[in-house]
Short mmCIF file of C-alpha atoms and ligand atoms in Angstrom, two decimals:
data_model
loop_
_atom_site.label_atom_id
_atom_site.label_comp_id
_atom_site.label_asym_id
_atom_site.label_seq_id
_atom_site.Cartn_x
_atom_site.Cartn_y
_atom_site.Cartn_z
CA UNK A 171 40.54 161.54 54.69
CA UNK A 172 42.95 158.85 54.57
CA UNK A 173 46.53 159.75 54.39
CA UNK A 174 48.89 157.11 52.45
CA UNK A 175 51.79 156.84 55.22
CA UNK A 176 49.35 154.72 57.65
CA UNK A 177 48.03 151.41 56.71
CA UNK A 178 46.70 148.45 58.64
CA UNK A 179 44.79 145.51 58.20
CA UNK A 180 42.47 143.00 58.69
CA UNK A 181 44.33 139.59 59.07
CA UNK A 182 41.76 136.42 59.23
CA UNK A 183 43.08 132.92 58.89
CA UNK A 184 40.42 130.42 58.06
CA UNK A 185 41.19 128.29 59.98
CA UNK A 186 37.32 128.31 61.43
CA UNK A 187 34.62 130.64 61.47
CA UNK A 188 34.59 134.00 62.79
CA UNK A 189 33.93 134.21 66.39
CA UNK A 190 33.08 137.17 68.79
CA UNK A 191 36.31 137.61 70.42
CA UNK A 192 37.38 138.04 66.46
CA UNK A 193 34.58 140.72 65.80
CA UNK A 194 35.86 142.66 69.01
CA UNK A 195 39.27 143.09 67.45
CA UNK A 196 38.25 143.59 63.53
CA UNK A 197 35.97 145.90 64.74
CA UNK A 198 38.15 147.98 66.84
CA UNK A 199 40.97 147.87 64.17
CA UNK A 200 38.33 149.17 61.88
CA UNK A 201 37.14 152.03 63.97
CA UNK A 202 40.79 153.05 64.62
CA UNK A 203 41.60 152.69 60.76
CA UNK A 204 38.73 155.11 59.61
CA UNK A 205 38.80 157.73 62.60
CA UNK A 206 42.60 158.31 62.10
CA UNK A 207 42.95 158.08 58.07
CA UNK A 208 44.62 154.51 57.81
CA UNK A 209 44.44 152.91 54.66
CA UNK A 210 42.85 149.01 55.52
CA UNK A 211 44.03 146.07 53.69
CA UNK A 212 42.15 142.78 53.87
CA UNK A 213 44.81 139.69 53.95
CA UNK A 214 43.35 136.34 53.93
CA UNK A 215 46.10 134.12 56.64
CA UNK A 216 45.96 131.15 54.80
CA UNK A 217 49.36 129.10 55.34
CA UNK A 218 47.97 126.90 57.83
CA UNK A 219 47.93 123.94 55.92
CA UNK A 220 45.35 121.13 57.26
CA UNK A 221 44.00 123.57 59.83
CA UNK A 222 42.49 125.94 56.95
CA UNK A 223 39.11 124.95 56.12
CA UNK A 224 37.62 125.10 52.73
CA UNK A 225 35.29 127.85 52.09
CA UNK A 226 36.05 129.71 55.64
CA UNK A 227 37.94 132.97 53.45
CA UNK A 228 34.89 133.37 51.79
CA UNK A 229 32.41 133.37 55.04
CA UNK A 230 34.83 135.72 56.76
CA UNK A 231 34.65 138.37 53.84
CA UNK A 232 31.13 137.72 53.86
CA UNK A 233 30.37 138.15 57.93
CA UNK A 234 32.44 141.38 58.15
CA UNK A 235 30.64 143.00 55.76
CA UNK A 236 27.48 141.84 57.46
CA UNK A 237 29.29 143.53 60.27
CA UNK A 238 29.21 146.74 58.22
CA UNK A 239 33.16 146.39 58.06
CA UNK A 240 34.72 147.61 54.89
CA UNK A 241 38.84 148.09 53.47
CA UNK A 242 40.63 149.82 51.06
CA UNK A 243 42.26 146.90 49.48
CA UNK A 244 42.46 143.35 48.74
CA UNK A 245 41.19 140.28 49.92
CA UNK A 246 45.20 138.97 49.05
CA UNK A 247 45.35 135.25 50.08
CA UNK A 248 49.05 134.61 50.96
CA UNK A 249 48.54 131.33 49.51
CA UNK A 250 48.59 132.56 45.99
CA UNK A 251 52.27 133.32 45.54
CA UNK A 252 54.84 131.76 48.11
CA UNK A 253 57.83 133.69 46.26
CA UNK A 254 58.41 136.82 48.27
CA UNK A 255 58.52 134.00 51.38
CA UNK A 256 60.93 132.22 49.25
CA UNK A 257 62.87 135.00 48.68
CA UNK A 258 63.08 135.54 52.39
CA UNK A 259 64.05 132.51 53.74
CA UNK A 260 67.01 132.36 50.70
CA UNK A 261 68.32 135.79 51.90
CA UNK A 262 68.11 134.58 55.92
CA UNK A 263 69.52 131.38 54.55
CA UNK A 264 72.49 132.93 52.61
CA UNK A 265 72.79 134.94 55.83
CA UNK A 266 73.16 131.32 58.00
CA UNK A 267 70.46 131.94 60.43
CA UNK A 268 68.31 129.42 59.50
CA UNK A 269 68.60 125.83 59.17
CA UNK A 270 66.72 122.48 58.78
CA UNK A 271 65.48 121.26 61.96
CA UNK A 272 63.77 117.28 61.52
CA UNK A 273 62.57 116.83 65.12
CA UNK A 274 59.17 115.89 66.17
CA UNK A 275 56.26 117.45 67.74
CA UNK A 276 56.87 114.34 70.47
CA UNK A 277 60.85 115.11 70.63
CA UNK A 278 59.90 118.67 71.13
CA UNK A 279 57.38 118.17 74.08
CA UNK A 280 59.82 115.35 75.82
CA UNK A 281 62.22 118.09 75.74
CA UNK A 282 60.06 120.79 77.27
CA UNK A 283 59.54 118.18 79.77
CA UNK A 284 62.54 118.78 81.64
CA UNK A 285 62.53 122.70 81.00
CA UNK A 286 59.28 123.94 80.45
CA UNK A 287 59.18 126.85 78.42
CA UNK A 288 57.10 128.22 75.26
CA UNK A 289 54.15 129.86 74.79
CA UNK A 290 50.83 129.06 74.21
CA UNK A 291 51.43 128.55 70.40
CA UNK A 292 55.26 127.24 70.26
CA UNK A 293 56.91 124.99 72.86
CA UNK A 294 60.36 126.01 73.58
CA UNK A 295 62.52 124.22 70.97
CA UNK A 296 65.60 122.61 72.69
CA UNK A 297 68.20 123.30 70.35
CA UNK A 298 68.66 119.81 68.50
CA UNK A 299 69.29 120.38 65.15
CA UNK A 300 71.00 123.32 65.69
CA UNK A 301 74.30 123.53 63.75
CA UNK A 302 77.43 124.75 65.61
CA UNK A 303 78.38 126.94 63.42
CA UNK A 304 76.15 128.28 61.02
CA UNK A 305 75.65 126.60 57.99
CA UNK A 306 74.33 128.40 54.88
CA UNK A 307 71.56 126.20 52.90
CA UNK A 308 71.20 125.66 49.39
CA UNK A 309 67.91 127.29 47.78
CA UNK A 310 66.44 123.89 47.31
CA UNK A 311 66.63 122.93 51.16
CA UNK A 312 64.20 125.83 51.52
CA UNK A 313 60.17 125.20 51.67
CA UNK A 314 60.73 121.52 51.52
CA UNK A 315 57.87 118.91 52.47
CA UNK A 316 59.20 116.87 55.63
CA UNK A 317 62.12 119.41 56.71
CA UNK A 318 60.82 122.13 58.77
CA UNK A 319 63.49 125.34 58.99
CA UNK A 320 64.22 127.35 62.30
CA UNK A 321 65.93 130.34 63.11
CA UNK A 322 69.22 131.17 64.95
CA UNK A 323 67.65 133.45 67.28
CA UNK A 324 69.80 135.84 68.93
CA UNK A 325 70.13 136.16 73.32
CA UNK A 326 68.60 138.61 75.03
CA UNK A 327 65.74 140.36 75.79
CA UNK A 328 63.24 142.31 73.12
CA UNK A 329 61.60 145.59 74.15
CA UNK A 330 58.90 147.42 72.29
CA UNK A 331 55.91 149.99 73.62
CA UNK A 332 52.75 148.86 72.62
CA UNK A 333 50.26 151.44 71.76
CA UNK A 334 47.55 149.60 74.23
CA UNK A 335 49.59 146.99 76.83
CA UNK A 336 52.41 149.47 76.99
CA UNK A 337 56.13 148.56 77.65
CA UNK A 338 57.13 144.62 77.01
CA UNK A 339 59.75 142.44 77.05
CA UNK A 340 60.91 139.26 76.19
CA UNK A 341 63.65 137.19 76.04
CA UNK A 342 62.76 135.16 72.87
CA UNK A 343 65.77 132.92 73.15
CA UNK A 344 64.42 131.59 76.61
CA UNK A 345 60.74 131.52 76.31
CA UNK A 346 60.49 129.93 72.62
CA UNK A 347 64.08 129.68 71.03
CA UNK A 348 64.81 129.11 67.76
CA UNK A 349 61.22 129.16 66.30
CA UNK A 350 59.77 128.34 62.85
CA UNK A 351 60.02 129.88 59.53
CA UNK A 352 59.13 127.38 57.63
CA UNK A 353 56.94 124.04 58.40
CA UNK A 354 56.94 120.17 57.79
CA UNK A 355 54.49 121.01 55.11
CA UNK A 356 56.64 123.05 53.18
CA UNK A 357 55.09 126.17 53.51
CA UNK A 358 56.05 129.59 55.60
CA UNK A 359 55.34 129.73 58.96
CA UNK A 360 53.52 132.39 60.58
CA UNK A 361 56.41 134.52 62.13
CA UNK A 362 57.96 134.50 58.83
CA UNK A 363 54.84 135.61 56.92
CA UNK A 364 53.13 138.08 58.46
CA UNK A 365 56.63 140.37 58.90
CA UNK A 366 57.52 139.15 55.10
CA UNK A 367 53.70 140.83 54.00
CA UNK A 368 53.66 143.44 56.71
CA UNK A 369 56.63 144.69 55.73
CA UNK A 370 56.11 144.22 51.58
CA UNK A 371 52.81 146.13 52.03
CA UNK A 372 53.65 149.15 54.20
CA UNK A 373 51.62 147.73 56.87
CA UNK A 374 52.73 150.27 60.15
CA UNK A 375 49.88 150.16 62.07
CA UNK A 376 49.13 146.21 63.50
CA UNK A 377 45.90 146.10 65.70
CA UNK A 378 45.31 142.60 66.89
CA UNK A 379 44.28 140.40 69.93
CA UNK A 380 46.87 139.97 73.52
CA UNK A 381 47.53 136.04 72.24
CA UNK A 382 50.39 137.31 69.68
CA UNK A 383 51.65 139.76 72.05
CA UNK A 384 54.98 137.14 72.41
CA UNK A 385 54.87 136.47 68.71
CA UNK A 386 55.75 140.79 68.13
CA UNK A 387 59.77 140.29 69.46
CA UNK A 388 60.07 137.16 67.41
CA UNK A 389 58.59 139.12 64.53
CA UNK A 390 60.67 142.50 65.71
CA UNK A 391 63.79 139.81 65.45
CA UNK A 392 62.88 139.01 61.58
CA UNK A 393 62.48 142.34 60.82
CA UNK A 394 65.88 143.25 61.78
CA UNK A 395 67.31 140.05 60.65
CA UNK A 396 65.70 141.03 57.04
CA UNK A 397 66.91 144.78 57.10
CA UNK A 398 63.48 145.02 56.75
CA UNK A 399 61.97 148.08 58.68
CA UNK A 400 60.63 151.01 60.21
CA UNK A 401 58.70 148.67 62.76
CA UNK A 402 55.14 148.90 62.70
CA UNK A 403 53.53 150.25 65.53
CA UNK A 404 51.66 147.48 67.39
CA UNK A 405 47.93 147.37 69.38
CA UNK A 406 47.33 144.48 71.06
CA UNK A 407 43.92 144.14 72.96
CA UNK A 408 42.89 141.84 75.23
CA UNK A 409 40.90 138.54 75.05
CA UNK A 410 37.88 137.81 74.81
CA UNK A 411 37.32 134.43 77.01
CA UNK A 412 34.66 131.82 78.17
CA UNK A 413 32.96 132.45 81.95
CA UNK A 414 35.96 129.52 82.54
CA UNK A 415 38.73 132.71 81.95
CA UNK A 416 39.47 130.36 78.57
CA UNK A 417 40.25 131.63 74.86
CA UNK A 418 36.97 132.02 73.11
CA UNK A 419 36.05 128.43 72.00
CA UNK A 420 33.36 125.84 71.00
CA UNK A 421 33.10 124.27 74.90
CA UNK A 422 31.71 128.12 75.36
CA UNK A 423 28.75 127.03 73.52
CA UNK A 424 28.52 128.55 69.79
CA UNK A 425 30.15 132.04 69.48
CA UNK A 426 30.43 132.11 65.67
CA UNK A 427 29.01 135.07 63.71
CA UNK A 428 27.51 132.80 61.33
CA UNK A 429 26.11 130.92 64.02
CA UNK A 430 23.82 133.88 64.99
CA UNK A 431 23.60 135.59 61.34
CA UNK A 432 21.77 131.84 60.55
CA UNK A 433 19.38 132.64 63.94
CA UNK A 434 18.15 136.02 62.23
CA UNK A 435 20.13 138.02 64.83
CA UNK A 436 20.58 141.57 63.49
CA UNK A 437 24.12 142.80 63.15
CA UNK A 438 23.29 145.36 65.07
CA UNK A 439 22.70 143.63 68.19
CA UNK A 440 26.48 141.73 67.68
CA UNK A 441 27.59 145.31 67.45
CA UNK A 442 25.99 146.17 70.51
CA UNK A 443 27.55 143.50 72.47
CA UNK A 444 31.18 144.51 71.29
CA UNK A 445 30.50 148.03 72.12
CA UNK A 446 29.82 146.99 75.38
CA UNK A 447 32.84 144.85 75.68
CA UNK A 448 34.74 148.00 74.40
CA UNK A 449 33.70 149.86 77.08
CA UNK A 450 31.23 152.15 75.13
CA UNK A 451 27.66 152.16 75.82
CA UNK A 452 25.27 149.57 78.25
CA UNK A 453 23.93 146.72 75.40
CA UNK A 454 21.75 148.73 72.47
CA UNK A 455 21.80 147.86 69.31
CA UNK A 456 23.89 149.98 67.30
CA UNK A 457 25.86 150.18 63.57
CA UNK A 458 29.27 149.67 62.57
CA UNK A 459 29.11 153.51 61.95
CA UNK A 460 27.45 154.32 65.00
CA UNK A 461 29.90 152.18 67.11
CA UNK A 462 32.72 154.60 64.79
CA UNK A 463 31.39 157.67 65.92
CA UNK A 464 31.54 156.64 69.44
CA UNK A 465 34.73 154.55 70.20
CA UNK A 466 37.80 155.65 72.05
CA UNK A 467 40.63 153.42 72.68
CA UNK A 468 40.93 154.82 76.15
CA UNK A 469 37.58 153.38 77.03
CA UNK A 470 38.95 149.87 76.21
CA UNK A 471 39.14 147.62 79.63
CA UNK A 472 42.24 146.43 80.15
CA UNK A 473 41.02 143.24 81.66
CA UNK A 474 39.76 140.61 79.22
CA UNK A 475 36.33 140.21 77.95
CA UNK A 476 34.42 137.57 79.45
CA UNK A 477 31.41 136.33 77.53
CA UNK A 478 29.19 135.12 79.59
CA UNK A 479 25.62 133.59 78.82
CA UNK A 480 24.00 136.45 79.43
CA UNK A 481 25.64 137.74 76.46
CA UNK A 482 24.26 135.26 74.78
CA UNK A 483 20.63 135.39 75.54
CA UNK A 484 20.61 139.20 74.52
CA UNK A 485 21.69 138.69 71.52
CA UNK A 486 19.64 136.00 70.78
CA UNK A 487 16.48 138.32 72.47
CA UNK A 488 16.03 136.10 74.85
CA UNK A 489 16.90 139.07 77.56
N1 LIG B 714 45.77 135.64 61.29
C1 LIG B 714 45.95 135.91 62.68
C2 LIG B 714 44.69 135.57 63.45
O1 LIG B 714 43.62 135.43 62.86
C3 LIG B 714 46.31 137.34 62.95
C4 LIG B 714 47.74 137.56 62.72
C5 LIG B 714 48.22 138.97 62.97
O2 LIG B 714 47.40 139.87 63.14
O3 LIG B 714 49.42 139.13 62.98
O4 LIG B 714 44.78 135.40 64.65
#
């Protein structure tokens, strides 16, 4: 039975093709969603300007229902309709913690240079355009090609529980700083986004991969900074990485869904695999709803998933 108070959802950007390390966490997110009565919502991620490729939405949709994956609404593309961003970044703007920030990429990383910082998406920005005081902005300095926006972000350290990693904290101002809210291209950023449609679509249930695990305080800081709220509670699981302890990637040889849906490898046997990697069962073949019946969070290693080629030659049968 699904009960209206808990939603999640299924967040792919198209920025590429589905991999395995992406299965592991729609899958999971899934399983969680329909054993505990979440509504799912499937959001299509694509702000990412150059970096979203044409037709990749519609292979995603397409692969996790190969998967056996299904949701209770959408696909919504965020692209559509920019105005509920707009309307953010105009109330944080009338607010004064954002402004225009014109640096480059190259400023940015000479900077870091001397005091390296950042994360593994966002180097630590230095501070450069940074107004003394703040400076409210007209609407029509907001989503502007060529002028990226940042915001003010306020010291100290950001605590939260996480429903898998448990307690974390971070210090936003000193690991990242004032980050993005809006881009070069004139379009939201991603910290911006997902809290603007998280928050706009009662999302309070966010399952998703370790990576973003620094991105939740920056995205706890919006909230608040929007009035925006309750928080929503947040599941972040580990990688899945390369035999080299690397992110998922094409030097790990070919780990797209597609990839082995175009080989004639059952769903099934992908299924299988993740199970595996979610602590489950040895490799067998199994459904989407058999893989439901049988998950438990608690089962879910801790350490990160390492796909190894192995892996590979089962699924391809060549075991
Ligand atoms: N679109 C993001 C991704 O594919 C997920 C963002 C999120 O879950 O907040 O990695």
């Amino acid at each position: 039975m699904s009960s209206p108070q808990f939603r999640s959802r299924l967040a792919p950007s198209p920025t590429g093709a589905l991999h395995l390390g992406n299965a592991r966490t729609f899958l999971v997110n899934w399983a969680l969603a329909r054993q505990r009565g979440w509504q799912i919502m499937l959001r299509i991620e694509d702000l990412d300007g150059p970096r979203v490729k044409p037709g990749a939405a519609e292979e995603s949709i397409e692969i996790l229902q190969w998967l056996g994956l299904d949701w209770d609404e959408g696909p919504t593309y965020q692209l559509a309709d920019l105005t509920p961003y707009q309307a953010a970044l105009y109330q944080l703007a009338s607010q004064g913690d954002i402004y225009s920030c014109t640096c480059t990429r190259k400023e940015i990383e000479a900077a870091s240079l001397s005091a390296p910082h950042g994360d593994e998406h966002e180097l630590r920005y230095p501070g450069t355009c940074r107004p003394s005081q703040p400076v409210p902005l007209a609407a029509e300095q907001l989503l502007n090609k060529g002028t990226a926006l940042r915001l003010r972000v306020p010291q100290g350290v950001v605590k939260f529980v996480d429903q898998f990693a448990g307690e974390q904290s971070l210090d936003v101002d000193e690991s990242v700083g004032d980050f993005l809210v809006a881009t070069k291209l004139g379009l939201p950023g991603y910290q911006l986004a997902v809290v603007v449609d998280d928050a706009r679509q009662a999302i309070d249930q966010v399952v998703r991969s370790d990576d973003l695990l620094s991105s939740t305080p920056r995205q706890m800081i919006l909230y608040e900074k929007l009035g925006l709220g309750p928080l929503p509670q947040y599941t972040h699981l580990p990688l899945v990485v390369g035999e080299d302890g690397r992110r998922l990637a094409k030097r790990h040889g070919d780990s797209r869904l597609s990839y082995f849906r175009e080989l004639g490898v059952p769903p099934d046997r992908i299924i299988g695999l993740l199970a595996e990697w979610c602590g489950l069962s040895d490799r067998q073949p199994m459904t989407a709803k058999g893989f439901l019946q049988l998950f438990e969070l608690q089962c879910l290693p801790f350490e990160q998933v390492v796909y190894t080629s192995s892996d590979e030659a089962w699924l391809l049968g060549n075991d």
